[in-house]
GROMACS .gro file of C-alpha atoms in nm:
model
  194
    1ARG     CA    1  13.168  13.207  12.106
    2ASP     CA    2  13.294  13.348  11.777
    3LEU     CA    3  13.064  13.486  11.511
    4PHE     CA    4  13.143  13.442  11.144
    5PHE     CA    5  13.016  13.662  10.864
    6GLU     CA    6  13.100  13.498  10.533
    7GLU     CA    7  12.990  13.799  10.332
    8ILE     CA    8  12.796  14.110  10.421
    9ASN     CA    9  12.557  14.171  10.133
   10THR     CA   10  12.262  14.350  10.288
   11VAL     CA   11  12.204  14.638  10.525
   12GLU     CA   12  12.047  14.388  10.767
   13GLU     CA   13  12.363  14.170  10.767
   14LEU     CA   14  12.581  14.478  10.817
   15LYS     CA   15  12.368  14.592  11.114
   16LYS     CA   16  12.399  14.243  11.265
   17ALA     CA   17  12.779  14.261  11.236
   18GLU     CA   18  12.788  14.614  11.381
   19SER     CA   19  12.570  14.508  11.673
   20ALA     CA   20  12.789  14.208  11.752
   21ILE     CA   21  13.103  14.422  11.747
   22LYS     CA   22  12.946  14.694  11.964
   23GLN     CA   23  12.829  14.441  12.223
   24ARG     CA   24  13.165  14.265  12.238
   25ALA     CA   25  13.356  14.594  12.255
   26GLU     CA   26  13.138  14.725  12.537
   27PHE     CA   27  13.127  14.415  12.755
   28SER     CA   28  13.463  14.245  12.709
   29GLY     CA   29  13.594  14.379  13.039
   30LYS     CA   30  13.967  14.374  12.957
   31SER     CA   31  14.005  14.748  12.907
   32ASN     CA   32  13.823  15.039  12.761
   33LYS     CA   33  14.033  15.027  12.443
   34VAL     CA   34  13.956  14.808  12.145
   35ILE     CA   35  14.111  14.737  11.806
   36ILE     CA   36  13.890  14.594  11.535
   37LEU     CA   37  14.109  14.460  11.256
   38MET     CA   38  13.935  14.439  10.919
   39CYS     CA   39  14.133  14.182  10.723
   40GLY     CA   40  14.105  13.971  10.410
   41ASN     CA   41  14.181  13.965  10.041
   42PRO     CA   42  14.119  14.257   9.806
   43ALA     CA   43  13.759  14.323   9.699
   44THR     CA   44  13.601  14.136   9.991
   45GLY     CA   45  13.423  14.437  10.139
   46LYS     CA   46  13.672  14.539  10.410
   47THR     CA   47  13.675  14.912  10.340
   48ILE     CA   48  13.300  14.953  10.301
   49SER     CA   49  13.233  14.743  10.612
   50ALA     CA   50  13.500  14.929  10.811
   51GLN     CA   51  13.345  15.264  10.721
   52LYS     CA   52  12.995  15.147  10.815
   53ILE     CA   53  13.114  15.007  11.149
   54TYR     CA   54  13.307  15.328  11.217
   55ASP     CA   55  13.003  15.543  11.135
   56GLY     CA   56  12.791  15.331  11.370
   57LEU     CA   57  13.040  15.350  11.655
   58LEU     CA   58  13.103  15.723  11.633
   59ALA     CA   59  12.773  15.805  11.797
   60ARG     CA   60  12.864  15.601  12.106
   61ARG     CA   61  13.243  15.586  12.127
   62HIS     CA   62  13.550  15.798  12.063
   63ALA     CA   63  13.644  15.594  11.756
   64GLY     CA   64  13.911  15.617  11.489
   65LEU     CA   65  13.941  15.460  11.144
   66LEU     CA   66  14.287  15.391  11.005
   67THR     CA   67  14.330  15.243  10.659
   68THR     CA   68  14.629  15.110  10.473
   69LEU     CA   69  14.484  15.299  10.178
   70SER     CA   70  14.512  15.638  10.352
   71VAL     CA   71  14.866  15.553  10.467
   72ARG     CA   72  14.965  15.459  10.110
   73ASN     CA   73  14.817  15.784   9.979
   74ALA     CA   74  14.983  15.999  10.247
   75LEU     CA   75  15.326  15.841  10.196
   76ASN     CA   76  15.287  15.810   9.817
   77LEU     CA   77  15.347  15.434   9.831
   78THR     CA   78  15.176  15.323   9.513
   79ASP     CA   79  15.347  14.995   9.425
   80LEU     CA   80  15.095  14.738   9.543
   81ASN     CA   81  15.337  14.454   9.462
   82SER     CA   82  15.628  14.589   9.668
   83GLU     CA   83  15.688  14.395   9.991
   84GLU     CA   84  15.904  14.682  10.118
   85GLU     CA   85  15.622  14.933  10.068
   86ARG     CA   86  15.369  14.695  10.224
   87ASN     CA   87  15.584  14.656  10.534
   88ARG     CA   88  15.627  15.035  10.563
   89VAL     CA   89  15.250  15.078  10.539
   90TYR     CA   90  15.180  14.832  10.821
   91LYS     CA   91  15.449  14.979  11.048
   92GLU     CA   92  15.300  15.324  10.988
   93ILE     CA   93  14.945  15.210  11.062
   94ALA     CA   94  15.068  15.060  11.393
   95LYS     CA   95  15.239  15.390  11.475
   96GLN     CA   96  14.920  15.581  11.397
   97ALA     CA   97  14.715  15.336  11.610
   98ASP     CA   98  14.949  15.395  11.904
   99GLU     CA   99  14.921  15.772  11.857
  100ALA     CA  100  14.540  15.751  11.829
  101PHE     CA  101  14.516  15.566  12.161
  102GLU     CA  102  14.756  15.817  12.319
  103SER     CA  103  14.536  16.103  12.196
  104GLY     CA  104  14.225  15.959  12.359
  105LYS     CA  105  14.063  15.731  12.104
  106ASP     CA  106  13.913  15.425  12.271
  107ILE     CA  107  13.821  15.214  11.971
  108LEU     CA  108  14.016  15.181  11.647
  109ILE     CA  109  13.911  15.014  11.326
  110LEU     CA  110  14.211  14.916  11.113
  111ASP     CA  111  14.138  14.840  10.748
  112GLY     CA  112  14.383  14.646  10.533
  113ASN     CA  113  14.472  14.299  10.408
  114PHE     CA  114  14.681  14.218  10.717
  115ASN     CA  115  14.762  13.892  10.539
  116LYS     CA  116  15.104  13.834  10.697
  117LYS     CA  117  15.163  13.739  11.059
  118GLN     CA  118  15.458  13.983  11.081
  119ARG     CA  119  15.228  14.269  10.973
  120ARG     CA  120  14.972  14.177  11.237
  121ALA     CA  121  15.249  14.145  11.499
  122VAL     CA  122  15.313  14.521  11.489
  123ILE     CA  123  14.946  14.570  11.575
  124TYR     CA  124  14.968  14.313  11.855
  125SER     CA  125  15.247  14.520  12.013
  126VAL     CA  126  15.009  14.819  12.021
  127LEU     CA  127  14.745  14.595  12.182
  128ALA     CA  128  14.988  14.492  12.454
  129LYS     CA  129  15.108  14.845  12.522
  130HIS     CA  130  14.754  14.978  12.563
  131LYS     CA  131  14.600  14.660  12.712
  132ALA     CA  132  14.339  14.677  12.438
  133ASP     CA  133  14.087  14.413  12.342
  134PHE     CA  134  14.113  14.276  11.990
  135TYR     CA  135  13.863  14.154  11.734
  136ALA     CA  136  13.946  14.044  11.382
  137VAL     CA  137  13.677  14.076  11.118
  138LEU     CA  138  13.783  13.833  10.847
  139CYS     CA  139  13.616  13.945  10.525
  140ARG     CA  140  13.573  13.669  10.271
  141VAL     CA  141  13.396  13.624   9.942
  142ASP     CA  142  13.389  13.263   9.832
  143ASN     CA  143  13.234  13.330   9.492
  144GLU     CA  144  13.522  13.423   9.260
  145LYS     CA  145  13.276  13.568   9.007
  146THR     CA  146  13.187  13.831   9.266
  147ILE     CA  147  13.556  13.917   9.309
  148VAL     CA  148  13.603  13.940   8.929
  149ARG     CA  149  13.299  14.169   8.904
  150ARG     CA  150  13.436  14.394   9.180
  151MET     CA  151  13.778  14.404   9.014
  152GLU     CA  152  13.616  14.505   8.686
  153TYR     CA  153  13.433  14.784   8.865
  154ARG     CA  154  13.764  14.907   9.007
  155LYS     CA  155  13.926  14.902   8.662
  156ASN     CA  156  13.643  15.113   8.525
  157ASN     CA  157  13.645  15.356   8.821
  158PRO     CA  158  14.014  15.427   8.892
  159TYR     CA  159  13.977  15.717   9.136
  160SER     CA  160  14.194  15.603   9.424
  161ILE     CA  161  14.482  15.372   9.501
  162GLN     CA  162  14.226  15.114   9.614
  163ASP     CA  163  14.115  15.095   9.255
  164LYS     CA  164  14.468  14.997   9.152
  165ALA     CA  165  14.405  14.668   9.333
  166ASP     CA  166  14.202  14.573   9.030
  167ASN     CA  167  14.340  14.245   8.904
  168MET     CA  168  14.306  13.881   8.991
  169GLU     CA  169  14.685  13.832   8.990
  170LEU     CA  170  14.717  14.059   9.292
  171TYR     CA  171  14.418  13.890   9.456
  172HIS     CA  172  14.569  13.543   9.408
  173MET     CA  173  14.916  13.658   9.519
  174ILE     CA  174  14.776  13.790   9.846
  175ASP     CA  175  14.555  13.484   9.889
  176LYS     CA  176  14.838  13.235   9.831
  177THR     CA  177  15.091  13.414  10.054
  178SER     CA  178  14.858  13.476  10.348
  179ASP     CA  179  14.930  13.346  10.696
  180PRO     CA  180  14.602  13.234  10.859
  181ILE     CA  181  14.507  13.477  11.135
  182GLY     CA  182  14.347  13.194  11.332
  183GLU     CA  183  14.695  13.052  11.396
  184ASP     CA  184  14.818  13.374  11.562
  185ARG     CA  185  14.849  13.392  11.939
  186ILE     CA  186  14.787  13.701  12.149
  187GLU     CA  187  14.889  13.645  12.510
  188GLY     CA  188  14.881  13.272  12.435
  189LYS     CA  189  14.528  13.275  12.296
  190ALA     CA  190  14.385  13.267  11.944
  191PRO     CA  191  14.239  13.600  11.829
  192LYS     CA  192  13.864  13.658  11.841
  193ILE     CA  193  13.752  13.629  11.481
  194ILE     CA  194  13.417  13.771  11.379
   0.00000   0.00000   0.00000
């Protein structure tokens, strides 16, 4: 049975999400490797939630956190509207996920929009290679005023590339061009969406 977290607003809600992910990762039985894909539109809490889940898992697992943000920074890919740069970022994060599993990590949290099926497909190839379990955490905020407030915060605190994703045009572009992750198939089955 899938669990859905519309929005994580409190520490209690975050702990509930972390607990559900830990239990599913530990008892899924497919392998000892897991990818948790944090996905959704900008300013929906992916990065903060990914970091909290990572921090919680570190005490019990050999975990890794890979973010499209860190890939963009490392490769100096700063054009958030460039499809070419976006595709490079997602190919690189898949490469890093493969390398992390090869180096002994057993659970990976991947943080990014992952709004296109083709961008998720490169991750699915890593899943197949390593026989890893997969969980998608779809981060959503249905109240557009909350998104606007978060974008305004980013505009006023431009310290990282994440803060360049600070306008509603980018938000709406990603939202309107997204391929629903629930329609994907991994080994013939829909992904587990939390």
